[in-house]
Amino acid sequence: MARWQPHASERLVVAALDLFEEKGYEDTTVIEIAERAGLTKSTFFRHFPDKREVLFGGDTMAGLLAGGIADAPAAATPLEAVAHALDTVGREAFTTERREFGARRRAVIATTPELREREALKGLGLTAAMTEALERRGVPDPASRVAAQLGALVMALAYERWCEPGGGTEFGAAARQALREVQAATAAS
Amino acid sequence: MARWQPHASERLVVAALDLFEEKGYEDTTVIEIAERAGLTKSTFFRHFPDKREVLFGGDTMAGLLAGGIADAPAAATPLEAVAHALDTVGREAFTTERREFGARRRAVIATTPELREREALKGLGLTAAMTEALERRGVPDPASRVAAQLGALVMALAYERWCEPGGGTEFGAAARQALREVQAATAAS
């Protein structure tokens, strides 16, 4: 039976980011990531399907967004429900302690085409998860898709700003600010 | 010197779609596509980098959208410029003669995960091309990204409806209708 490994997933993510920075994504193997984390290859594969996925946290983010949309007050508009979900993401995932890690992660992804592609597809998955969560609240198509697309854009803008060194903005606050900008830009379109 | 092949690109696309329908995407080779089109493998690779790209028309669509945005009247809002580009797409690419082909293409992509992934990435490339074209018109970020994202959504909705058998809607008209719905949904968000 596999021994319980405290924080195995987080240790693997940190080890992977260290190695991607040191020797590049291409030249890093899953075995090296596991060794750096003091774990085995099979532990790696219990947490992630492949090397490309290790910086993307599996389905955690989709679950946070869907849960946040489901938990929003019944009277919330679609975009307010999305904003509620982004607050959840700020509290649970993009916390102040993780900001420096977020900035490093963002830099590695920006310079690795394979990771940029995975990030793009992950983003579409998050948009789909938000669309479905909005539809479960009774939001019809295409209003559900519009709110989810705008939500994905707000999330991307907020993540960029939250990561900025010395930015000092909390993710939730950055998301609210980005949402106001997106709404203003939408109205002017 | 390579002999000039009339409509080589279109013949390759039609041959590829026929074969993908008959034997599936996975089991079709580039050589078979070229043979079915009466062309050689090297002609295939002059037109497309790989098998995955053959249904996606290279950079044609990005060029049509960027050109259409650039050509929009100076006074057009960002979303009006995008609508102008979608009219161009309807006139130049998604014409009535191509509707049946569009419906078949859409069905093959829907059932092939690798093509769905390529389509998703293509869509992001189109959004980026629209964002850049809007920025060249002086539209600032994030208004440029908002209009491009809404434009991509309008384009996807219009394409779905244009393809529908017996739909009978012209692409340009479908795009205008989808744009009105997206604007209404945005205002209600």
Short mmCIF file of C-alpha atoms in Angstrom, two decimals:
data_model
loop_
_atom_site.label_atom_id
_atom_site.label_comp_id
_atom_site.label_asym_id
_atom_site.label_seq_id
_atom_site.Cartn_x
_atom_site.Cartn_y
_atom_site.Cartn_z
CA MET A 1 0.00 0.00 0.00
CA ALA A 2 1.28 3.47 -0.84
CA ARG A 3 2.54 5.42 2.14
CA TRP A 4 0.65 8.65 2.75
CA GLN A 5 2.81 11.54 1.57
CA PRO A 6 2.05 14.88 3.19
CA HIS A 7 1.60 17.65 0.63
CA ALA A 8 2.84 15.35 -2.14
CA SER A 9 1.00 17.29 -4.82
CA GLU A 10 2.40 20.67 -3.74
CA ARG A 11 5.91 19.27 -3.38
CA LEU A 12 5.72 17.90 -6.92
CA VAL A 13 4.55 21.23 -8.31
CA VAL A 14 7.34 23.14 -6.55
CA ALA A 15 9.97 20.61 -7.68
CA ALA A 16 8.69 20.77 -11.27
CA LEU A 17 8.80 24.57 -11.35
CA ASP A 18 12.35 24.58 -9.91
CA LEU A 19 13.52 22.12 -12.55
CA PHE A 20 11.71 23.85 -15.44
CA GLU A 21 13.50 27.06 -14.44
CA GLU A 22 16.89 25.36 -14.02
CA LYS A 23 17.04 23.17 -17.09
CA GLY A 24 13.97 23.93 -19.15
CA TYR A 25 10.68 22.10 -19.53
CA GLU A 26 11.85 19.88 -22.42
CA ASP A 27 14.90 18.56 -20.58
CA THR A 28 13.10 17.75 -17.34
CA THR A 29 11.73 14.23 -16.79
CA VAL A 30 8.92 13.06 -14.52
CA ILE A 31 11.45 10.91 -12.63
CA GLU A 32 13.60 13.96 -11.91
CA ILE A 33 10.58 15.88 -10.65
CA ALA A 34 9.61 13.01 -8.35
CA GLU A 35 13.20 12.62 -7.05
CA ARG A 36 13.54 16.34 -6.38
CA ALA A 37 10.32 16.17 -4.36
CA GLY A 38 11.60 13.09 -2.48
CA LEU A 39 8.81 10.99 -3.97
CA THR A 40 8.45 8.20 -6.52
CA LYS A 41 7.36 8.29 -10.13
CA SER A 42 4.22 6.35 -9.25
CA THR A 43 3.30 9.00 -6.68
CA PHE A 44 3.67 11.60 -9.44
CA PHE A 45 1.25 9.72 -11.64
CA ARG A 46 -1.25 9.38 -8.81
CA HIS A 47 -1.44 13.18 -8.82
CA PHE A 48 -0.92 14.18 -12.46
CA PRO A 49 -1.52 12.40 -15.77
CA ASP A 50 1.67 13.79 -17.36
CA LYS A 51 4.46 16.37 -17.13
CA ARG A 52 2.45 18.98 -19.01
CA GLU A 53 -0.27 18.93 -16.35
CA VAL A 54 1.87 19.45 -13.26
CA LEU A 55 1.61 23.27 -13.29
CA PHE A 56 -2.13 23.23 -13.96
CA GLY A 57 -3.55 21.59 -10.86
CA GLY A 58 -5.84 19.06 -12.50
CA ASP A 59 -9.51 19.92 -12.12
CA THR A 60 -9.14 21.95 -8.93
CA MET A 61 -9.71 25.31 -10.60
CA ALA A 62 -12.73 24.14 -12.60
CA GLY A 63 -14.20 22.81 -9.35
CA LEU A 64 -13.56 26.07 -7.47
CA LEU A 65 -15.20 28.11 -10.22
CA ALA A 66 -18.20 25.81 -10.57
CA GLY A 67 -18.63 25.68 -6.79
CA GLY A 68 -18.31 29.46 -6.47
CA ILE A 69 -20.96 30.01 -9.15
CA ALA A 70 -23.30 27.50 -7.50
CA ASP A 71 -22.87 29.19 -4.10
CA ALA A 72 -23.57 32.73 -5.33
CA PRO A 73 -26.75 34.38 -3.99
CA ALA A 74 -29.88 33.39 -5.91
CA ALA A 75 -30.46 37.00 -7.02
CA ALA A 76 -26.95 37.41 -8.51
CA THR A 77 -26.70 38.23 -12.22
CA PRO A 78 -24.59 35.81 -14.28
CA LEU A 79 -21.56 38.08 -14.05
CA GLU A 80 -22.07 38.63 -10.32
CA ALA A 81 -22.11 34.85 -9.88
CA VAL A 82 -18.82 34.67 -11.80
CA ALA A 83 -17.36 37.44 -9.61
CA HIS A 84 -18.41 35.43 -6.54
CA ALA A 85 -16.52 32.44 -7.97
CA LEU A 86 -13.41 34.56 -8.56
CA ASP A 87 -13.52 35.65 -4.90
CA THR A 88 -13.51 31.96 -3.99
CA VAL A 89 -10.49 31.41 -6.25
CA GLY A 90 -8.69 34.30 -4.53
CA ARG A 91 -9.37 32.85 -1.08
CA GLU A 92 -8.63 29.22 -1.89
CA ALA A 93 -5.99 29.23 -4.61
CA PHE A 94 -4.42 32.58 -5.51
CA THR A 95 -3.53 33.64 -1.97
CA THR A 96 -0.85 36.17 -1.05
CA GLU A 97 1.59 33.39 -0.04
CA ARG A 98 1.31 31.95 -3.53
CA ARG A 99 1.90 35.17 -5.41
CA GLU A 100 5.66 34.70 -5.87
CA PHE A 101 5.09 31.15 -7.03
CA GLY A 102 2.43 32.43 -9.45
CA ALA A 103 4.85 34.93 -10.98
CA ARG A 104 7.53 32.24 -11.49
CA ARG A 105 4.95 29.83 -12.92
CA ARG A 106 3.71 32.48 -15.32
CA ALA A 107 7.25 33.21 -16.56
CA VAL A 108 7.97 29.53 -17.25
CA ILE A 109 4.68 29.07 -19.13
CA ALA A 110 5.30 32.22 -21.21
CA THR A 111 8.59 30.82 -22.54
CA THR A 112 7.41 27.23 -23.19
CA PRO A 113 5.13 26.77 -26.24
CA GLU A 114 3.88 23.38 -25.03
CA LEU A 115 2.82 24.87 -21.70
CA ARG A 116 1.25 27.89 -23.39
CA GLU A 117 -0.86 25.50 -25.46
CA ARG A 118 -1.89 23.55 -22.36
CA GLU A 119 -2.73 26.78 -20.57
CA ALA A 120 -4.91 27.88 -23.49
CA LEU A 121 -6.81 24.59 -23.47
CA LYS A 122 -7.14 24.71 -19.69
CA GLY A 123 -8.65 28.17 -20.07
CA LEU A 124 -11.26 26.83 -22.48
CA GLY A 125 -12.05 24.06 -20.00
CA LEU A 126 -12.58 26.65 -17.28
CA THR A 127 -14.87 28.65 -19.57
CA ALA A 128 -16.87 25.48 -20.25
CA ALA A 129 -17.07 24.70 -16.52
CA MET A 130 -18.37 28.22 -15.82
CA THR A 131 -20.89 27.99 -18.67
CA GLU A 132 -22.27 24.72 -17.29
CA ALA A 133 -22.42 26.04 -13.73
CA LEU A 134 -24.35 29.10 -14.96
CA GLU A 135 -26.73 26.89 -16.92
CA ARG A 136 -27.41 24.90 -13.73
CA ARG A 137 -28.50 28.24 -12.21
CA GLY A 138 -30.99 28.58 -15.06
CA VAL A 139 -29.01 31.07 -17.18
CA PRO A 140 -29.92 30.39 -20.83
CA ASP A 141 -27.53 30.15 -23.78
CA PRO A 142 -25.93 32.45 -25.06
CA ALA A 143 -26.09 34.54 -21.85
CA SER A 144 -24.28 31.69 -20.06
CA ARG A 145 -21.50 31.65 -22.64
CA VAL A 146 -21.15 35.43 -22.67
CA ALA A 147 -20.79 35.64 -18.89
CA ALA A 148 -18.34 32.70 -18.85
CA GLN A 149 -16.19 34.24 -21.62
CA LEU A 150 -16.13 37.60 -19.89
CA GLY A 151 -15.35 35.78 -16.63
CA ALA A 152 -12.41 33.99 -18.24
CA LEU A 153 -11.09 37.31 -19.53
CA VAL A 154 -11.49 38.93 -16.10
CA MET A 155 -9.68 35.98 -14.54
CA ALA A 156 -6.76 36.27 -16.99
CA LEU A 157 -6.42 40.04 -16.44
CA ALA A 158 -6.62 39.63 -12.65
CA TYR A 159 -4.04 36.84 -12.68
CA GLU A 160 -1.61 38.98 -14.70
CA ARG A 161 -1.94 41.82 -12.21
CA TRP A 162 -1.91 39.67 -9.10
CA CYS A 163 1.38 38.10 -10.30
CA GLU A 164 3.12 41.39 -11.03
CA PRO A 165 6.11 41.79 -8.70
CA GLY A 166 5.36 44.44 -6.12
CA GLY A 167 1.81 44.66 -7.42
CA GLY A 168 0.50 44.03 -3.94
CA THR A 169 -3.06 43.52 -5.17
CA GLU A 170 -5.09 40.70 -3.70
CA PHE A 171 -6.53 38.44 -6.40
CA GLY A 172 -10.14 39.08 -5.40
CA ALA A 173 -9.62 42.86 -5.54
CA ALA A 174 -7.79 42.58 -8.87
CA ALA A 175 -10.70 40.55 -10.22
CA ARG A 176 -13.29 43.13 -9.11
CA GLN A 177 -11.24 45.91 -10.74
CA ALA A 178 -10.82 43.92 -13.98
CA LEU A 179 -14.55 43.16 -13.98
CA ARG A 180 -15.40 46.86 -13.83
CA GLU A 181 -13.01 47.55 -16.72
CA VAL A 182 -14.44 44.71 -18.81
CA GLN A 183 -17.99 45.92 -18.16
CA ALA A 184 -17.05 49.47 -19.16
CA ALA A 185 -15.33 48.22 -22.32
CA THR A 186 -18.32 46.03 -23.17
CA ALA A 187 -20.75 48.91 -22.80
CA ALA A 188 -18.57 51.07 -25.08
CA SER A 189 -18.33 48.36 -27.74
CA MET B 1 9.83 22.86 -60.74
CA ALA B 2 6.45 21.98 -59.29
CA ARG B 3 3.62 22.00 -61.79
CA TRP B 4 0.87 24.51 -60.95
CA GLN B 5 -2.11 22.62 -59.56
CA PRO B 6 -5.45 24.37 -59.94
CA HIS B 7 -7.37 24.50 -56.66
CA ALA B 8 -4.88 22.12 -55.04
CA SER B 9 -5.66 23.40 -51.57
CA GLU B 10 -9.43 22.99 -51.94
CA ARG B 11 -9.05 19.54 -53.50
CA LEU B 12 -6.90 18.46 -50.54
CA VAL B 13 -9.45 19.75 -48.06
CA VAL B 14 -12.33 17.95 -49.78
CA ALA B 15 -10.31 14.71 -50.07
CA ALA B 16 -9.34 14.92 -46.40
CA LEU B 17 -12.94 15.42 -45.27
CA ASP B 18 -14.14 12.51 -47.44
CA LEU B 19 -11.49 10.21 -45.94
CA PHE B 20 -12.04 11.38 -42.35
CA GLU B 21 -15.74 10.53 -42.78
CA GLU B 22 -15.06 7.17 -44.46
CA LYS B 23 -12.32 5.75 -42.24
CA GLY B 24 -11.82 8.19 -39.40
CA TYR B 25 -9.20 10.85 -38.78
CA GLU B 26 -6.74 8.55 -37.01
CA ASP B 27 -6.65 5.98 -39.80
CA THR B 28 -6.19 8.47 -42.63
CA THR B 29 -2.66 9.31 -43.81
CA VAL B 30 -1.40 12.40 -45.60
CA ILE B 31 -0.39 10.20 -48.54
CA GLU B 32 -3.96 8.92 -48.86
CA ILE B 33 -5.33 12.46 -48.78
CA ALA B 34 -2.91 13.55 -51.52
CA GLU B 35 -3.71 10.48 -53.65
CA ARG B 36 -7.46 10.99 -53.31
CA ALA B 37 -6.97 14.57 -54.50
CA GLY B 38 -4.80 13.39 -57.40
CA LEU B 39 -1.80 15.22 -55.95
CA THR B 40 1.47 14.34 -54.27
CA LYS B 41 2.49 14.33 -50.64
CA SER B 42 4.88 17.20 -51.27
CA THR B 43 2.03 19.27 -52.72
CA PHE B 44 0.11 18.56 -49.51
CA PHE B 45 2.97 19.89 -47.41
CA ARG B 46 3.25 23.03 -49.54
CA HIS B 47 -0.27 23.85 -48.42
CA PHE B 48 -0.53 22.46 -44.88
CA PRO B 49 2.05 21.76 -42.16
CA ASP B 50 0.33 18.54 -41.02
CA LYS B 51 -2.82 16.43 -41.17
CA ARG B 52 -4.37 18.23 -38.22
CA GLU B 53 -4.28 21.54 -40.07
CA VAL B 54 -6.00 20.51 -43.31
CA LEU B 55 -9.53 21.41 -42.14
CA PHE B 56 -8.43 24.74 -40.65
CA GLY B 57 -7.27 26.68 -43.67
CA GLY B 58 -3.95 27.91 -42.36
CA ASP B 59 -3.95 31.62 -41.63
CA THR B 60 -6.68 32.54 -44.11
CA MET B 61 -9.33 33.19 -41.48
CA ALA B 62 -7.03 35.25 -39.25
CA GLY B 63 -6.16 37.34 -42.32
CA LEU B 64 -9.82 37.84 -43.27
CA LEU B 65 -10.71 38.96 -39.75
CA ALA B 66 -7.73 41.28 -39.38
CA GLY B 67 -8.37 42.75 -42.84
CA GLY B 68 -12.07 43.21 -42.14
CA ILE B 69 -11.34 45.02 -38.87
CA ALA B 70 -8.77 47.26 -40.56
CA ASP B 71 -11.24 48.14 -43.35
CA ALA B 72 -14.12 49.07 -41.03
CA PRO B 73 -15.19 52.74 -41.07
CA ALA B 74 -13.06 54.95 -38.84
CA ALA B 75 -16.05 55.81 -36.65
CA ALA B 76 -16.96 52.15 -35.97
CA THR B 77 -16.93 51.00 -32.34
CA PRO B 78 -14.71 47.98 -31.60
CA LEU B 79 -17.64 45.58 -31.86
CA GLU B 80 -18.90 47.24 -35.05
CA ALA B 81 -15.43 46.73 -36.54
CA VAL B 82 -15.63 43.06 -35.56
CA ALA B 83 -19.09 42.80 -37.15
CA HIS B 84 -17.65 44.31 -40.32
CA ALA B 85 -14.96 41.60 -40.30
CA LEU B 86 -17.60 38.88 -39.86
CA ASP B 87 -19.43 40.24 -42.92
CA THR B 88 -16.17 39.83 -44.83
CA VAL B 89 -15.88 36.24 -43.59
CA GLY B 90 -19.44 35.56 -44.78
CA ARG B 91 -18.71 36.94 -48.24
CA GLU B 92 -15.27 35.37 -48.70
CA ALA B 93 -15.31 32.10 -46.78
CA PHE B 94 -18.64 30.94 -45.36
CA THR B 95 -20.67 31.31 -48.53
CA THR B 96 -23.92 29.49 -49.30
CA GLU B 97 -22.13 27.01 -51.61
CA ARG B 98 -19.88 26.00 -48.71
CA ARG B 99 -22.63 25.46 -46.18
CA GLU B 100 -22.99 21.71 -46.74
CA PHE B 101 -19.24 21.29 -46.55
CA GLY B 102 -19.27 23.33 -43.34
CA ALA B 103 -21.86 21.03 -41.76
CA ARG B 104 -19.85 17.91 -42.66
CA ARG B 105 -16.62 19.50 -41.42
CA ARG B 106 -18.28 20.45 -38.15
CA ALA B 107 -19.55 16.88 -37.61
CA VAL B 108 -16.10 15.37 -38.19
CA ILE B 109 -14.43 17.82 -35.80
CA ALA B 110 -17.08 17.19 -33.12
CA THR B 111 -16.26 13.47 -33.05
CA THR B 112 -12.44 13.75 -33.18
CA PRO B 113 -10.76 14.93 -29.94
CA GLU B 114 -7.52 15.89 -31.72
CA LEU B 115 -9.44 18.10 -34.15
CA ARG B 116 -11.52 19.60 -31.36
CA GLU B 117 -8.28 20.59 -29.62
CA ARG B 118 -6.89 22.11 -32.82
CA GLU B 119 -10.13 24.00 -33.37
CA ALA B 120 -9.98 25.40 -29.85
CA LEU B 121 -6.41 26.61 -30.36
CA LYS B 122 -7.31 28.04 -33.76
CA GLY B 123 -10.12 29.95 -32.08
CA LEU B 124 -7.67 31.48 -29.63
CA GLY B 125 -5.42 32.45 -32.54
CA LEU B 126 -8.36 34.19 -34.21
CA THR B 127 -9.15 36.04 -30.98
CA ALA B 128 -5.51 37.17 -30.79
CA ALA B 129 -5.59 38.30 -34.44
CA MET B 130 -8.75 40.35 -33.80
CA THR B 131 -7.26 41.85 -30.62
CA GLU B 132 -4.15 42.96 -32.51
CA ALA B 133 -6.18 44.37 -35.41
CA LEU B 134 -8.30 46.36 -32.94
CA GLU B 135 -5.18 47.67 -31.21
CA ARG B 136 -3.88 48.86 -34.58
CA ARG B 137 -7.10 50.92 -34.78
CA GLY B 138 -6.16 52.50 -31.45
CA VAL B 139 -8.51 50.45 -29.24
CA PRO B 140 -6.81 50.12 -25.83
CA ASP B 141 -6.48 46.99 -23.71
CA PRO B 142 -8.74 45.53 -22.25
CA ALA B 143 -11.41 46.96 -24.59
CA SER B 144 -9.57 45.28 -27.49
CA ARG B 145 -9.63 41.91 -25.75
CA VAL B 146 -13.26 42.26 -24.71
CA ALA B 147 -14.43 43.03 -28.25
CA ALA B 148 -12.27 40.23 -29.69
CA GLN B 149 -13.61 37.67 -27.18
CA LEU B 150 -17.19 38.70 -27.84
CA GLY B 151 -16.43 38.58 -31.57
CA ALA B 152 -15.08 35.03 -31.28
CA LEU B 153 -18.23 34.01 -29.42
CA VAL B 154 -20.46 35.66 -32.05
CA MET B 155 -18.49 33.88 -34.78
CA ALA B 156 -18.90 30.48 -33.09
CA LEU B 157 -22.66 30.98 -32.60
CA ALA B 158 -23.10 32.18 -36.18
CA TYR B 159 -21.09 29.26 -37.56
CA GLU B 160 -23.24 26.76 -35.62
CA ARG B 161 -26.41 28.28 -37.04
CA TRP B 162 -25.10 28.78 -40.56
CA CYS B 163 -24.15 25.06 -40.66
CA GLU B 164 -27.50 23.79 -39.44
CA PRO B 165 -29.14 21.72 -42.17
CA GLY B 166 -32.04 23.63 -43.63
CA GLY B 167 -31.09 26.64 -41.54
CA GLY B 168 -31.00 28.75 -44.64
CA THR B 169 -29.36 31.67 -42.84
CA GLU B 170 -26.52 33.52 -44.53
CA PHE B 171 -23.44 33.69 -42.36
CA GLY B 172 -23.39 37.49 -42.27
CA ALA B 173 -27.04 37.63 -41.18
CA ALA B 174 -26.47 34.89 -38.60
CA ALA B 175 -23.52 36.89 -37.23
CA ARG B 176 -25.58 40.10 -36.92
CA GLN B 177 -28.31 38.19 -35.10
CA ALA B 178 -25.81 36.50 -32.75
CA LEU B 179 -24.18 39.88 -32.10
CA ARG B 180 -27.50 41.36 -30.98
CA GLU B 181 -28.07 38.41 -28.64
CA VAL B 182 -24.55 38.66 -27.19
CA GLN B 183 -24.98 42.39 -26.62
CA ALA B 184 -28.32 41.84 -24.89
CA ALA B 185 -26.84 39.08 -22.72
CA THR B 186 -23.85 41.28 -21.86
CA ALA B 187 -26.07 44.17 -20.81
CA ALA B 188 -28.09 41.80 -18.58
CA SER B 189 -24.95 40.37 -16.95
#
